[in-house]
mmCIF file of C-alpha atoms in Angstrom:
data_model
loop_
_atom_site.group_PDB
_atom_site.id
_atom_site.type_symbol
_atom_site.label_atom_id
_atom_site.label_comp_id
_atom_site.label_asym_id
_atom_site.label_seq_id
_atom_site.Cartn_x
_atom_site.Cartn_y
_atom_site.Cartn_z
ATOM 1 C CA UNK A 24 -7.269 -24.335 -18.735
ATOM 2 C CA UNK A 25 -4.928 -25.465 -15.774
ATOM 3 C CA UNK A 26 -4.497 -22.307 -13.406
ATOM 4 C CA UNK A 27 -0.745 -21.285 -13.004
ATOM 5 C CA UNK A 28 0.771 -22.137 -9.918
ATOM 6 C CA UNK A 29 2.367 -19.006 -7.862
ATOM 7 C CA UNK A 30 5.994 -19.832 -7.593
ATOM 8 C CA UNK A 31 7.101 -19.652 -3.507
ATOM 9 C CA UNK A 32 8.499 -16.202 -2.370
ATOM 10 C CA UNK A 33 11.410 -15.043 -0.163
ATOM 11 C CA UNK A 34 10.231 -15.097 3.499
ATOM 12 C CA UNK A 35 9.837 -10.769 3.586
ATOM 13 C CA UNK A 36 7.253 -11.163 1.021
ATOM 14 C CA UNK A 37 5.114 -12.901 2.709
ATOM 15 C CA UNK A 38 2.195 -11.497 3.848
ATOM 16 C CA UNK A 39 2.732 -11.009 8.066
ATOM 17 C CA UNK A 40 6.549 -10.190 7.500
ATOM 18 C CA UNK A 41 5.777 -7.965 4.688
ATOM 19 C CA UNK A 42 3.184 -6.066 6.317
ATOM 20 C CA UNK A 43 5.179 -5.499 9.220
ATOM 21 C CA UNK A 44 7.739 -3.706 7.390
ATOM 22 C CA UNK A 45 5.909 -1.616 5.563
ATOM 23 C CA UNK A 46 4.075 -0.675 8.291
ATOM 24 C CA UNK A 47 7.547 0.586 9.931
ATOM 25 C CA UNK A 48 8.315 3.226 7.497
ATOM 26 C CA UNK A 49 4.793 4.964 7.937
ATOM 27 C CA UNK A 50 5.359 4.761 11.560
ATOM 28 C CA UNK A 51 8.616 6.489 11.649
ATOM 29 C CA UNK A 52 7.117 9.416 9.849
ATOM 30 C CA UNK A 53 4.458 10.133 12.553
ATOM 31 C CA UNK A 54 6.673 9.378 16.016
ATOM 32 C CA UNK A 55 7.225 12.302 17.060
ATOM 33 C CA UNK A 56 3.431 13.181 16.789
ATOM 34 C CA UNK A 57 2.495 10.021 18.193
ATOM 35 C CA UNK A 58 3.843 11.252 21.243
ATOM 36 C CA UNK A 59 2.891 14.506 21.704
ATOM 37 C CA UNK A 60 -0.718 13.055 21.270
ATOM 38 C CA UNK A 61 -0.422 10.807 23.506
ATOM 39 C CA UNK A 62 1.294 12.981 25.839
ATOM 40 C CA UNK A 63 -1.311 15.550 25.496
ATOM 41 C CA UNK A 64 -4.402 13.253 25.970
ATOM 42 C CA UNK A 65 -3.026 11.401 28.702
ATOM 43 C CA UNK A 66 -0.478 13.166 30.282
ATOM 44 C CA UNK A 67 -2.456 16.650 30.790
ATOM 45 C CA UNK A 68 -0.431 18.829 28.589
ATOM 46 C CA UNK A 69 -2.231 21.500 25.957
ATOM 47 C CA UNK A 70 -1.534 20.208 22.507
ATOM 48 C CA UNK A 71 -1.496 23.509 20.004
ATOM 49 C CA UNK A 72 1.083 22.340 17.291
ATOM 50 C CA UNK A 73 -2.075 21.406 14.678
ATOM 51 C CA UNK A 74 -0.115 22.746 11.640
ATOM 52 C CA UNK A 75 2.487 20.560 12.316
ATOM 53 C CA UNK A 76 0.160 17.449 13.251
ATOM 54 C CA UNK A 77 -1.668 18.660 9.672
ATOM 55 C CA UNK A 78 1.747 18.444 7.813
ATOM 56 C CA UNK A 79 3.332 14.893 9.402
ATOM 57 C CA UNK A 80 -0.443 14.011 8.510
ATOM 58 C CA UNK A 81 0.297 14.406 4.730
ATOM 59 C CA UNK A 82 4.113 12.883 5.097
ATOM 60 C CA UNK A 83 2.488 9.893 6.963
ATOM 61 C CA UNK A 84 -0.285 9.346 4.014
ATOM 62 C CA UNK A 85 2.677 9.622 1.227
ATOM 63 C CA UNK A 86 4.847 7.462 2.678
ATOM 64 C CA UNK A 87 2.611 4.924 3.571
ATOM 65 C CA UNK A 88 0.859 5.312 -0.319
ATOM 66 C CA UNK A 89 4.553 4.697 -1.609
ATOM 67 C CA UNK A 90 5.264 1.935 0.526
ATOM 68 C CA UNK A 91 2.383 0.220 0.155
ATOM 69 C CA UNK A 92 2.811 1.043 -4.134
ATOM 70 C CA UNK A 93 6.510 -0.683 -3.476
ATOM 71 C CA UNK A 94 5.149 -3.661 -1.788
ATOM 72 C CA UNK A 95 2.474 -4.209 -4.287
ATOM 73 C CA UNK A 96 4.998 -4.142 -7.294
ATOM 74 C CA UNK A 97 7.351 -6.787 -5.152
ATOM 75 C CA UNK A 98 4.244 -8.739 -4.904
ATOM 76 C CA UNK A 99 3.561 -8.267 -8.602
ATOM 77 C CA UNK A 100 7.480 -9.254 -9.708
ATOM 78 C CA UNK A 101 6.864 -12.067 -7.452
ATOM 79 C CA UNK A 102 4.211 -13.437 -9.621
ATOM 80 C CA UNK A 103 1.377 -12.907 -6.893
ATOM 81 C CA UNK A 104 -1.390 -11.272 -8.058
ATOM 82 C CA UNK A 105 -3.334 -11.251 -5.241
ATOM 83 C CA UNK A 106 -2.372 -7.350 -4.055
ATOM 84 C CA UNK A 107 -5.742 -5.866 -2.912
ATOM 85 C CA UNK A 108 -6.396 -7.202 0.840
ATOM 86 C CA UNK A 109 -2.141 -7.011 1.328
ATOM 87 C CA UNK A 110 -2.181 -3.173 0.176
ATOM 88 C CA UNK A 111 -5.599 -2.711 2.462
ATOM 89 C CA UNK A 112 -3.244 -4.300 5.297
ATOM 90 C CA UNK A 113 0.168 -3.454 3.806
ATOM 91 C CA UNK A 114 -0.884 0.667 4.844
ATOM 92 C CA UNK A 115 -3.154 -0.593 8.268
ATOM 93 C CA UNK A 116 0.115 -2.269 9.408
ATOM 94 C CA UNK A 117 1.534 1.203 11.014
ATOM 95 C CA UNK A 118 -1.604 0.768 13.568
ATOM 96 C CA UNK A 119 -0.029 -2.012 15.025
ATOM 97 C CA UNK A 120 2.920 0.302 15.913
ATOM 98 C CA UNK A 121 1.066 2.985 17.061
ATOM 99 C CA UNK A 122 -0.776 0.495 19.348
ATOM 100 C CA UNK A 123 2.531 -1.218 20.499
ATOM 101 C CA UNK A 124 3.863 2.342 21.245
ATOM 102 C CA UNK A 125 0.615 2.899 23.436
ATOM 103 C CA UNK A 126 1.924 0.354 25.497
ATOM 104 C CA UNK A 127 5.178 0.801 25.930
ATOM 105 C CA UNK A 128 4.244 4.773 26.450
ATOM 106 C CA UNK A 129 1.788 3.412 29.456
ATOM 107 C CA UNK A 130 4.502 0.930 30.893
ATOM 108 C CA UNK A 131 6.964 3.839 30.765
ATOM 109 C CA UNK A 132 5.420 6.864 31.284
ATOM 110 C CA UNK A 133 1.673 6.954 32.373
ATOM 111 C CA UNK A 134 0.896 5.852 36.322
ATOM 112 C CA UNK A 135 -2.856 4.994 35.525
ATOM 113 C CA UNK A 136 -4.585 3.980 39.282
ATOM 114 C CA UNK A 137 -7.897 2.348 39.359
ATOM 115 C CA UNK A 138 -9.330 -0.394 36.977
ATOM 116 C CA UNK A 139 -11.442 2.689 35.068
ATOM 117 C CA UNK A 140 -8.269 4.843 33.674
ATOM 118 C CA UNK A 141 -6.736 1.665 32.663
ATOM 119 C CA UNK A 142 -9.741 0.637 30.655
ATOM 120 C CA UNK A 143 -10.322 4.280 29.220
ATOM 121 C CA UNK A 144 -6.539 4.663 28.077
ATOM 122 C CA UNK A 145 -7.152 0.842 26.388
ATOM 123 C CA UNK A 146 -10.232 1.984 24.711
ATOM 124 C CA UNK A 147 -8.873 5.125 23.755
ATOM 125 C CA UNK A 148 -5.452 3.461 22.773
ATOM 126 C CA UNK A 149 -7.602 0.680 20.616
ATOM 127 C CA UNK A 150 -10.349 3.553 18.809
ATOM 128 C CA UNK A 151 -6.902 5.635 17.569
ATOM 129 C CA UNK A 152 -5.126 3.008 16.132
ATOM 130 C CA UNK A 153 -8.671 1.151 14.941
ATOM 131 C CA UNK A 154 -8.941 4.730 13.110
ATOM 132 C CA UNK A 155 -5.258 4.764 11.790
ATOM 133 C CA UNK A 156 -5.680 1.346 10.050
ATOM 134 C CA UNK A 157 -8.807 2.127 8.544
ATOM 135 C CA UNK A 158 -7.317 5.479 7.109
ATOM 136 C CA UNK A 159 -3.556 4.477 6.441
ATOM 137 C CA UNK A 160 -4.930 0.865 4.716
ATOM 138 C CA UNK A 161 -7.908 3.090 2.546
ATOM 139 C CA UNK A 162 -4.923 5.440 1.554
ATOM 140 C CA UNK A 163 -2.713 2.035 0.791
ATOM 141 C CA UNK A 164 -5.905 0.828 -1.105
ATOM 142 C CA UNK A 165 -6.420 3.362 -3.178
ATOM 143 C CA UNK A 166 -2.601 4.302 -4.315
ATOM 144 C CA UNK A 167 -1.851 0.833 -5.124
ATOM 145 C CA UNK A 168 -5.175 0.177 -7.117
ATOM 146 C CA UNK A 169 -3.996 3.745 -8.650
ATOM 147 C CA UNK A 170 -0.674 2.175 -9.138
ATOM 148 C CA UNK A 171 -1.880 -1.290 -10.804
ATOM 149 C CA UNK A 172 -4.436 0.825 -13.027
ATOM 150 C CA UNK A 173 -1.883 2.536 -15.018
ATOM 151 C CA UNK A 174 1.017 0.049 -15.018
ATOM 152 C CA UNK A 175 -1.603 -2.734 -16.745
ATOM 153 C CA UNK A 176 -2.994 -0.009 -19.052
ATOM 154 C CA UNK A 177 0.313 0.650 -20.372
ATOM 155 C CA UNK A 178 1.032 -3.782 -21.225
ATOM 156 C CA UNK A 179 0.880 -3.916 -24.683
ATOM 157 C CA UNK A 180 -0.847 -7.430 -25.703
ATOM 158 C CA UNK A 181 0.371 -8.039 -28.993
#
């Protein structure tokens, strides 16, 4: 048996572009908190809105599971079957925003002096949004394997 070929996709479905948008959408949920984090780890103000960083937590894991479950059924349409490492990095893809936002939050906003605070805000900067991929991409994981569990059980082979 002759494997069949995956026909070529539209330049948004492949797997950097893709990735980056659906990283977006996750991203936009969480801004706000994003920067009241980072404003209250770096820029020595008391954070005390948990609630609130509890409930953007669950908005950020839904809309990155339903992006990620979107992406995975263009992928399937597409013809690609190949959906488990691009949901994995289909939902880590918001950590590259988060990261990018570190910066541009330290260019704009942060006067770090000495080599030492520079390297601290780096490593902290890298271990949040090293943590953020590995939970946003698990979450991605798991509601597209969800996702491609029950739309297969429900094909009919006849």
């Amino acid at each position: 048996a002759i494997p069949r070929q995956i026909p070529r996709v539209d330049w948004w479905l492949r797997p950097i572009p893709s990735a980056l948008l659906a990283g977006l959408l996750p991203f936009g949920a969480g801004f706000i908190e994003v920067y009241f984090v980072m404003q209250s780890l770096f820029g020595a103000k008391a954070y005390y809105a948990f609630g609130f960083l509890a409930l953007t937590s669950c908005l950020v894991a839904m809309t990155t599971a339903l992006t990620t479950v979107l992406f995975a059924y263009l992928h399937l349409c597409a013809e690609d079957w190949r959906w488990q490492w691009r949901a994995f990095v289909n939902g880590a893809s918001s950590a590259v925003y988060i990261f990018v936002y570190g910066l541009v939050y330290w260019a704009s906003r942060l006067h770090l002096s000495g080599v030492s605070n520079k390297v601290l805000f780096l490593g902290y900067l890298l271990f949040i949004s090293g943590m953020s991929a590995i939970v946003t991409g698990t979450i991605g994981f798991v509601a597209t394997w969800a996702f491609v569990r029950v739309i297969y059980s429900r094909v009919r082979v006849d």
